[in-house]
Coordinates of C-alpha atoms and ligand atoms in Angstrom, one line a residue:
X1448 CA 10.7 -9.7 -30.3
X1449 CA 7.3 -8.0 -29.9
X1450 CA 7.5 -4.5 -28.6
X1451 CA 6.3 -4.2 -25.0
X1452 CA 3.2 -2.1 -24.2
X1453 CA 4.5 1.4 -23.4
X1454 CA 2.1 1.6 -20.4
X1455 CA 3.5 -1.6 -19.0
X1456 CA 7.1 -0.4 -19.5
X1457 CA 6.2 2.9 -17.7
X1458 CA 4.6 1.1 -14.8
X1459 CA 7.4 -1.4 -14.3
X1460 CA 10.0 1.3 -14.7
X1461 CA 8.4 3.5 -12.1
X1462 CA 8.4 0.7 -9.6
X1463 CA 11.9 -0.4 -10.4
X1464 CA 13.2 3.2 -10.2
X1465 CA 11.4 4.0 -7.0
X1466 CA 12.9 1.0 -5.2
X1467 CA 16.4 1.6 -6.6
X1468 CA 16.4 5.3 -5.8
X1469 CA 14.8 4.8 -2.4
X1470 CA 17.5 2.3 -1.4
X1471 CA 20.3 4.5 -2.8
X1472 CA 18.9 7.3 -0.6
X1473 CA 18.8 5.0 2.4
X1474 CA 22.4 4.0 1.8
X1475 CA 23.4 7.7 1.8
X1476 CA 21.5 8.4 5.0
X1477 CA 22.7 5.2 6.7
X1478 CA 26.1 6.5 8.0
X1479 CA 24.3 9.3 9.9
X1480 CA 22.9 6.8 12.3
X1481 CA 19.3 8.1 11.8
X1482 CA 18.3 4.6 10.6
X1483 CA 18.1 2.5 13.7
X1484 CA 18.0 -1.0 12.2
X1485 CA 20.3 -3.1 9.9
X1486 CA 19.4 -2.7 6.2
X1487 CA 19.5 -5.5 3.7
X1488 CA 19.4 -3.8 0.3
X1489 CA 17.8 -5.2 -2.8
X1490 CA 19.8 -3.0 -5.2
X1491 CA 20.3 -5.2 -8.3
X1492 CA 17.5 -7.6 -7.4
X1493 CA 14.5 -5.3 -7.9
X1494 CA 13.1 -7.1 -11.0
X1495 CA 12.0 -10.1 -9.0
X1496 CA 9.6 -8.2 -6.8
X1497 CA 8.5 -5.7 -9.4
X1498 CA 7.8 -8.4 -12.1
X1499 CA 5.9 -10.7 -9.7
X1500 CA 3.9 -8.1 -7.9
X1501 CA 2.7 -6.5 -11.1
X1502 CA 0.9 -9.7 -11.8
X1503 CA -1.1 -9.5 -8.5
X1504 CA -4.4 -8.1 -7.6
X1505 CA -4.6 -5.7 -4.6
X1506 CA -6.2 -8.3 -2.4
X1507 CA -3.5 -10.9 -3.0
X1508 CA -1.0 -11.5 -0.2
X1509 CA 2.8 -11.0 -0.3
X1510 CA 5.2 -12.6 2.2
X1511 CA 8.7 -11.3 2.1
X1512 CA 12.0 -11.6 4.1
X1513 CA 14.3 -9.3 6.0
X1514 CA 15.5 -8.2 2.5
X1515 CA 12.0 -7.0 1.9
X1516 CA 12.0 -3.3 0.9
X1517 CA 11.5 -4.2 -2.8
X1518 CA 8.6 -6.6 -2.2
X1519 CA 6.9 -4.2 0.2
X1520 CA 7.2 -1.3 -2.2
X1521 CA 6.3 -3.3 -5.3
X1522 CA 3.1 -4.4 -3.6
X1523 CA 2.2 -0.8 -2.9
X1524 CA 3.5 -0.5 0.7
X1525 CA 3.8 3.1 1.9
X1526 CA 7.3 4.6 1.4
X1527 CA 6.9 7.2 4.2
X1528 CA 5.8 4.4 6.6
X1529 CA 8.8 2.3 5.5
X1530 CA 11.4 5.0 6.1
X1531 CA 9.7 6.1 9.3
X1532 CA 9.9 2.5 10.4
X1533 CA 13.6 2.4 9.8
X1534 CA 14.0 5.6 11.7
X1535 CA 12.2 4.0 14.7
X1536 CA 9.4 6.5 14.5
X1537 CA 5.8 6.1 15.8
X1538 CA 4.5 6.6 12.3
X1539 CA 6.5 3.6 10.9
X1540 CA 4.6 0.7 9.4
X1541 CA 5.3 -1.4 12.5
X1542 CA 5.0 1.6 14.8
X1543 CA 8.8 1.9 14.9
X1544 CA 9.3 -1.3 16.7
X1545 CA 10.4 -3.6 13.8
X1546 CA 12.8 -1.7 11.6
X1547 CA 13.8 -2.6 8.1
X1548 CA 13.6 -6.4 8.6
X1549 CA 10.0 -6.3 9.7
X1550 CA 8.0 -4.4 7.1
X1551 CA 4.3 -4.9 7.1
X1552 CA 1.3 -3.4 5.4
X1553 CA -2.2 -4.6 6.4
X1554 CA -3.8 -2.3 3.7
X1555 CA -1.6 -3.7 0.9
X1556 CA -1.7 -7.3 2.3
X1557 CA 2.1 -7.5 2.9
X1558 CA 2.2 -9.9 5.9
X1559 CA 4.8 -9.3 8.6
X1560 CA 8.4 -10.3 7.7
X1561 CA 10.9 -12.1 9.8
X1562 CA 14.7 -12.1 10.2
X1563 CA 14.8 -15.8 10.7
X1564 CA 15.6 -17.5 7.4
X1565 CA 12.8 -19.6 5.9
X1566 CA 10.2 -18.8 8.6
X1567 CA 8.0 -16.9 6.3
X1568 CA 7.5 -19.9 4.0
X1569 CA 5.1 -22.0 6.2
X1570 CA 3.2 -18.8 7.3
X1571 CA 2.6 -18.0 3.6
X1572 CA 1.4 -21.5 3.0
X1573 CA -1.0 -21.1 6.0
X1574 CA -2.5 -18.0 4.4
X1575 CA -3.0 -20.0 1.2
X1576 CA -4.7 -22.7 3.2
X1577 CA -7.0 -20.2 4.7
X1578 CA -7.9 -18.8 1.3
X1579 CA -8.6 -22.3 0.0
X1580 CA -10.9 -23.1 3.0
X1581 CA -12.7 -19.8 2.6
X1582 CA -13.3 -20.6 -1.1
X1583 CA -11.7 -17.4 -2.2
X1584 CA -9.6 -17.0 -5.3
X1585 CA -6.9 -14.8 -3.7
X1586 CA -3.4 -16.0 -4.0
X1587 CA -0.2 -15.8 -2.0
X1588 CA 3.3 -15.0 -3.2
X1589 CA 6.1 -16.1 -1.0
X1590 CA 9.5 -14.6 -1.6
X1591 CA 12.7 -16.1 -0.1
X1592 CA 16.4 -16.4 -0.9
X1593 CA 18.5 -19.3 -2.2
X1594 CA 19.7 -19.9 1.4
X1595 CA 16.2 -20.4 2.6
X1596 CA 15.9 -23.4 0.3
X1597 CA 18.4 -25.2 2.6
X1598 CA 15.9 -25.0 5.5
X1599 CA 13.9 -28.1 6.2
X1600 CA 10.7 -26.1 6.5
X1601 CA 11.0 -25.1 2.8
X1602 CA 10.5 -28.8 1.8
X1603 CA 7.8 -29.4 4.4
X1604 CA 6.0 -26.4 3.0
X1605 CA 6.4 -27.4 -0.7
X1606 CA 5.0 -30.9 0.2
X1607 CA 2.0 -29.6 2.1
X1608 CA 1.2 -26.9 -0.5
X1609 CA 1.4 -29.4 -3.4
X1610 CA -0.6 -32.1 -1.6
X1611 CA -3.4 -29.7 -0.9
X1612 CA -3.1 -27.7 -4.2
X1613 CA -2.8 -24.4 -2.3
X1614 CA -2.7 -21.1 -4.2
X1615 CA 0.9 -20.1 -3.4
X1616 CA 3.6 -19.0 -5.8
X1617 CA 7.0 -19.7 -4.2
X1618 CA 9.5 -17.2 -5.6
X1619 CA 13.2 -17.9 -4.9
X1620 CA 15.3 -14.8 -5.4
X1621 CA 18.5 -16.6 -6.1
X1622 CA 21.2 -14.0 -5.7
X1623 CA 23.9 -16.8 -5.5
X1624 CA 25.0 -16.1 -1.9
X1625 CA 23.8 -16.8 1.6
X1626 CA 25.8 -14.0 3.3
X1627 CA 29.3 -14.7 2.0
X1628 CA 28.8 -18.4 1.0
X1629 CA 28.4 -19.0 -2.7
X1630 CA 26.1 -21.6 -4.2
X1631 CA 29.0 -23.7 -5.4
X1632 CA 30.1 -24.3 -1.8
X1633 CA 26.5 -25.2 -0.7
X1634 CA 24.8 -27.2 -3.4
X1635 CA 26.0 -30.3 -5.3
X1636 CA 23.9 -29.1 -8.3
X1637 CA 22.2 -25.8 -9.0
X1638 CA 19.2 -27.5 -10.5
X1639 CA 16.9 -26.1 -7.9
X1640 CA 13.8 -26.3 -10.0
X1641 CA 14.3 -30.0 -10.6
X1642 CA 14.4 -30.6 -6.9
X1643 CA 11.2 -28.7 -6.3
X1644 CA 9.4 -30.3 -9.3
X1645 CA 9.6 -33.7 -7.5
X1646 CA 7.2 -32.4 -4.9
X1647 CA 4.6 -32.2 -7.7
X1648 CA 4.4 -28.6 -8.9
X1649 CA 5.3 -26.7 -12.0
X1650 CA 8.6 -24.8 -11.9
X1651 CA 10.0 -21.8 -13.8
X1652 CA 13.4 -20.4 -14.2
X1653 CA 14.2 -16.9 -15.2
X1654 CA 18.0 -16.9 -15.5
X1655 CA 18.7 -13.3 -16.3
X1656 CA 16.4 -11.1 -14.1
X1657 CA 14.4 -10.1 -17.2
X1658 CA 11.5 -8.2 -15.6
X1659 CA 9.1 -8.9 -18.5
X1660 CA 9.9 -12.7 -18.3
X1661 CA 9.4 -12.6 -14.6
X1662 CA 6.1 -10.7 -14.9
X1663 CA 4.7 -12.9 -17.7
X1664 CA 5.8 -16.1 -16.0
X1665 CA 4.2 -15.0 -12.7
X1666 CA 1.0 -13.8 -14.5
X1667 CA 0.5 -17.2 -16.2
X1668 CA 1.3 -19.1 -12.9
X1669 CA -1.1 -16.9 -10.9
X1670 CA -3.9 -17.4 -13.5
X1671 CA -3.5 -21.2 -13.2
X1672 CA -3.4 -21.0 -9.4
X1673 CA -6.7 -18.9 -9.3
X1674 CA -8.3 -21.6 -11.4
X1675 CA -7.3 -24.2 -8.8
X1676 CA -4.1 -25.5 -10.4
X1677 CA -2.2 -25.6 -7.1
X1678 CA 1.2 -24.1 -6.2
X1679 CA 4.0 -23.2 -8.5
X1680 CA 7.6 -22.3 -8.1
X1681 CA 9.7 -19.7 -9.8
X1682 CA 13.4 -19.2 -9.5
X1683 CA 14.6 -15.7 -10.4
X1684 CA 18.3 -15.5 -10.7
X1685 CA 19.5 -12.1 -9.7
X1686 CA 22.6 -10.5 -8.2
X1687 CA 23.1 -8.5 -5.0
X1688 CA 25.2 -5.5 -5.8
X1689 CA 25.8 -4.3 -2.3
X1690 CA 27.0 -6.1 0.9
X1691 CA 24.8 -8.7 2.6
X1692 CA 23.8 -6.2 5.2
X1693 CA 24.6 -2.5 5.2
X1694 CA 24.8 0.3 2.6
X1695 CA 28.2 -0.4 1.0
X1696 CA 29.8 -2.4 -1.8
X1697 CA 32.0 -5.2 -0.6
X1698 CA 33.9 -6.5 -3.6
X1699 CA 37.1 -6.1 -1.6
X1700 CA 35.9 -8.4 1.2
X1701 CA 37.5 -11.5 -0.4
X1702 CA 34.5 -13.7 -1.1
X1703 CA 33.6 -12.4 -4.6
X1704 CA 35.0 -10.2 -7.3
X1705 CA 33.5 -7.2 -9.1
X1706 CA 34.1 -9.1 -12.4
X1707 CA 31.3 -11.5 -11.3
X1708 CA 28.9 -8.6 -10.9
X1709 CA 29.6 -6.8 -14.2
X1710 CA 27.4 -8.9 -16.5
X1711 CA 24.5 -8.3 -14.0
X1712 CA 25.2 -4.6 -13.9
X1713 CA 25.3 -4.6 -17.7
X1714 CA 21.8 -6.3 -17.7
X1715 CA 20.4 -3.8 -15.1
X1716 CA 16.6 -3.7 -15.6
X1717 CA 16.3 -0.2 -14.3
X1718 CA 18.6 1.1 -17.1
X1719 CA 17.1 -1.2 -19.6
X1720 CA 13.6 0.0 -19.1
X1721 CA 14.7 3.6 -18.8
X1722 CA 16.1 3.3 -22.3
X1723 CA 12.8 2.0 -23.6
X1724 CA 10.9 5.1 -22.6
X1725 CA 10.5 8.4 -24.5
X1726 CA 12.8 11.0 -22.9
X1727 CA 10.0 13.2 -21.6
X1728 CA 8.1 10.2 -20.0
X1729 CA 11.3 9.1 -18.3
X1730 CA 12.1 12.5 -17.0
X1731 CA 8.6 12.9 -15.6
X1732 CA 8.7 9.5 -13.8
X1733 CA 12.2 10.3 -12.4
X1734 CA 11.0 13.7 -11.1
X1735 CA 7.9 12.1 -9.5
X1736 CA 10.1 9.4 -7.9
X1737 CA 12.6 11.9 -6.5
X1738 CA 9.7 14.0 -5.1
X1739 CA 8.1 11.0 -3.5
X1740 CA 11.4 10.0 -1.8
X1741 CA 12.1 13.5 -0.6
X1742 CA 8.6 13.7 0.9
X1743 CA 9.0 10.2 2.6
X1744 CA 12.4 11.2 4.1
X1745 CA 11.0 14.5 5.4
X1746 CA 8.0 12.6 6.9
X1747 CA 10.4 10.2 8.7
X1748 CA 12.6 13.0 9.9
X1749 CA 9.8 15.1 11.3
X1750 CA 7.7 12.2 12.7
X1751 CA 7.7 11.8 16.5
X1752 CA 9.4 8.9 18.3
X1753 CA 7.0 6.4 19.9
X1754 CA 5.7 7.5 23.3
X1755 CA 7.4 5.7 26.2
X1756 CA 4.2 3.7 27.1
X1757 CA 4.1 2.3 23.6
X1758 CA 6.7 -0.1 24.9
X1759 CA 4.0 -1.9 26.8
X1760 CA 1.6 -2.2 23.8
X1761 CA 1.6 -5.3 21.6
X1762 CA 3.4 -7.5 24.1
X1763 CA 2.1 -10.7 25.5
X1764 CA 2.7 -10.1 29.2
X1765 CA 1.1 -7.2 31.1
Ligands
TPP428 C1 17.4 -19.8 10.6 C2 18.5 -18.9 10.4 N1 19.7 -19.3 10.1 C3 20.7 -18.4 9.9 C4 20.5 -17.1 9.9 C5 21.6 -16.1 9.6 N2 21.4 -15.6 8.3 C6 20.8 -14.3 8.1 S1 20.7 -14.0 6.5 C7 21.4 -15.4 6.0 C8 21.5 -15.8 4.6 C9 20.3 -16.2 3.9 O1 20.6 -16.2 2.5 P1 19.4 -16.2 1.5 O2 18.3 -17.0 1.9 O3 20.1 -16.6 0.2 O4 18.9 -14.7 1.4 P2 19.7 -13.4 1.0 O5 20.3 -12.8 2.3 O6 20.8 -13.8 0.0 O7 18.7 -12.5 0.4 C10 21.7 -16.2 7.1 C11 22.3 -17.5 7.0 C12 19.2 -16.6 10.2 N3 18.9 -15.3 10.2 N4 18.2 -17.5 10.4
MG429 MG1 20.9 -15.4 -1.3

C-alpha cells in the first residue's frame, strides 16, 4: 500500500485526537454536573466525521445530529464555544440555550442540529436545493445514524435529492445500534447501500472505519457532486464505545458484550495514525491538543451565564 502523505496523516490525526481527547475530558467532567445537557459521545466513531470533513471546502455545509461533537469539531467549529454551550453559558455556540445536542456554527457552516432522529436530513437537502438554485458549487454533507435510515423522511429525501441531482453527500454513521437495539433485530438485511442505490445514486461502503478510505471516498464523491453529478451515499461502519447517552461504558447493561467491541478498539484510528507519526511530531500535536482543551474548559468555566432577559430573545411570541 502506498505510504500516506505525512502532512495528511498529521492533519487527520490532529482532528481525531482533538475530538477523542475533548470527549474524554467531557466524560470526566460530566459527573460534576457542570454540563447541563445530555451528552451523546462519538468516542470510537470519530473517523467518519474527520475523514469526510477533510474533503470539504470551508464554505461547504455540514448537517449533524445530537451525536454531533465530532462533526462540529471536524468542520472547524469552536471548541470553547462547544464546551461553553454544554455548560449553558452565554458564550456557547447557541448562547447556552441548546446544549450538546444543538451545536451550530454559522462561521463554519455547521447548520443547527436536532435531537429528533432523521429531521436533519430533509433540511440538509433543502440547503443543497438552495445551492443548486443559486448556481453555486457548494456541497452539503448530511450525517445521520443507522436508526435514522428507518425514518420515512430519509427515503423521501433520497428520492427528492436524486430526482433533482442535488449536491448532497448522505453519510450514514452505522454504529450498529439505535439506543440498545442492534441491527439484527431491526433490518432483514444489512445491505443498506443496495436499498439506497435503487433511488438512483452512487453508494459507497467503508466497512472498517478506515479514515483514509472515508476521506478518499468522500473526496471523490464531492468532486463528482461539484461537477453536477448529483447526490451520493456513504455508509461508514463504526462502533460506539460508550453508552448511547452519557459518559460511561455500558458493556454490563445486557444488550451487547465487550467482545463485540474489541475488534473495533483494535482498529482504533486515533492509535493507528498516532503510530504513523514521528515521535516528536506526535508529541507536539498531543501537547497542542491538550492545551487547546484546557483553554476551552477554562473558557467555559469562567464564562458568564446568560442574562435573565436572554430568555425572551429568539422566541416566536413576545
Ligand atoms: C423521531 C425520533 N424517534 C425516536 C427518538 C428516540 N431516539 C433518540 S436517539 C435514538 C436512536 C437513533 O439511532 P441512530 O440513528 O442509529 O443514531 P445513534 O444514536 O446510534 O448515533 C432514538 C430512537 C427520537 N429522538 N426521535
Ligand atoms: Mg446507531
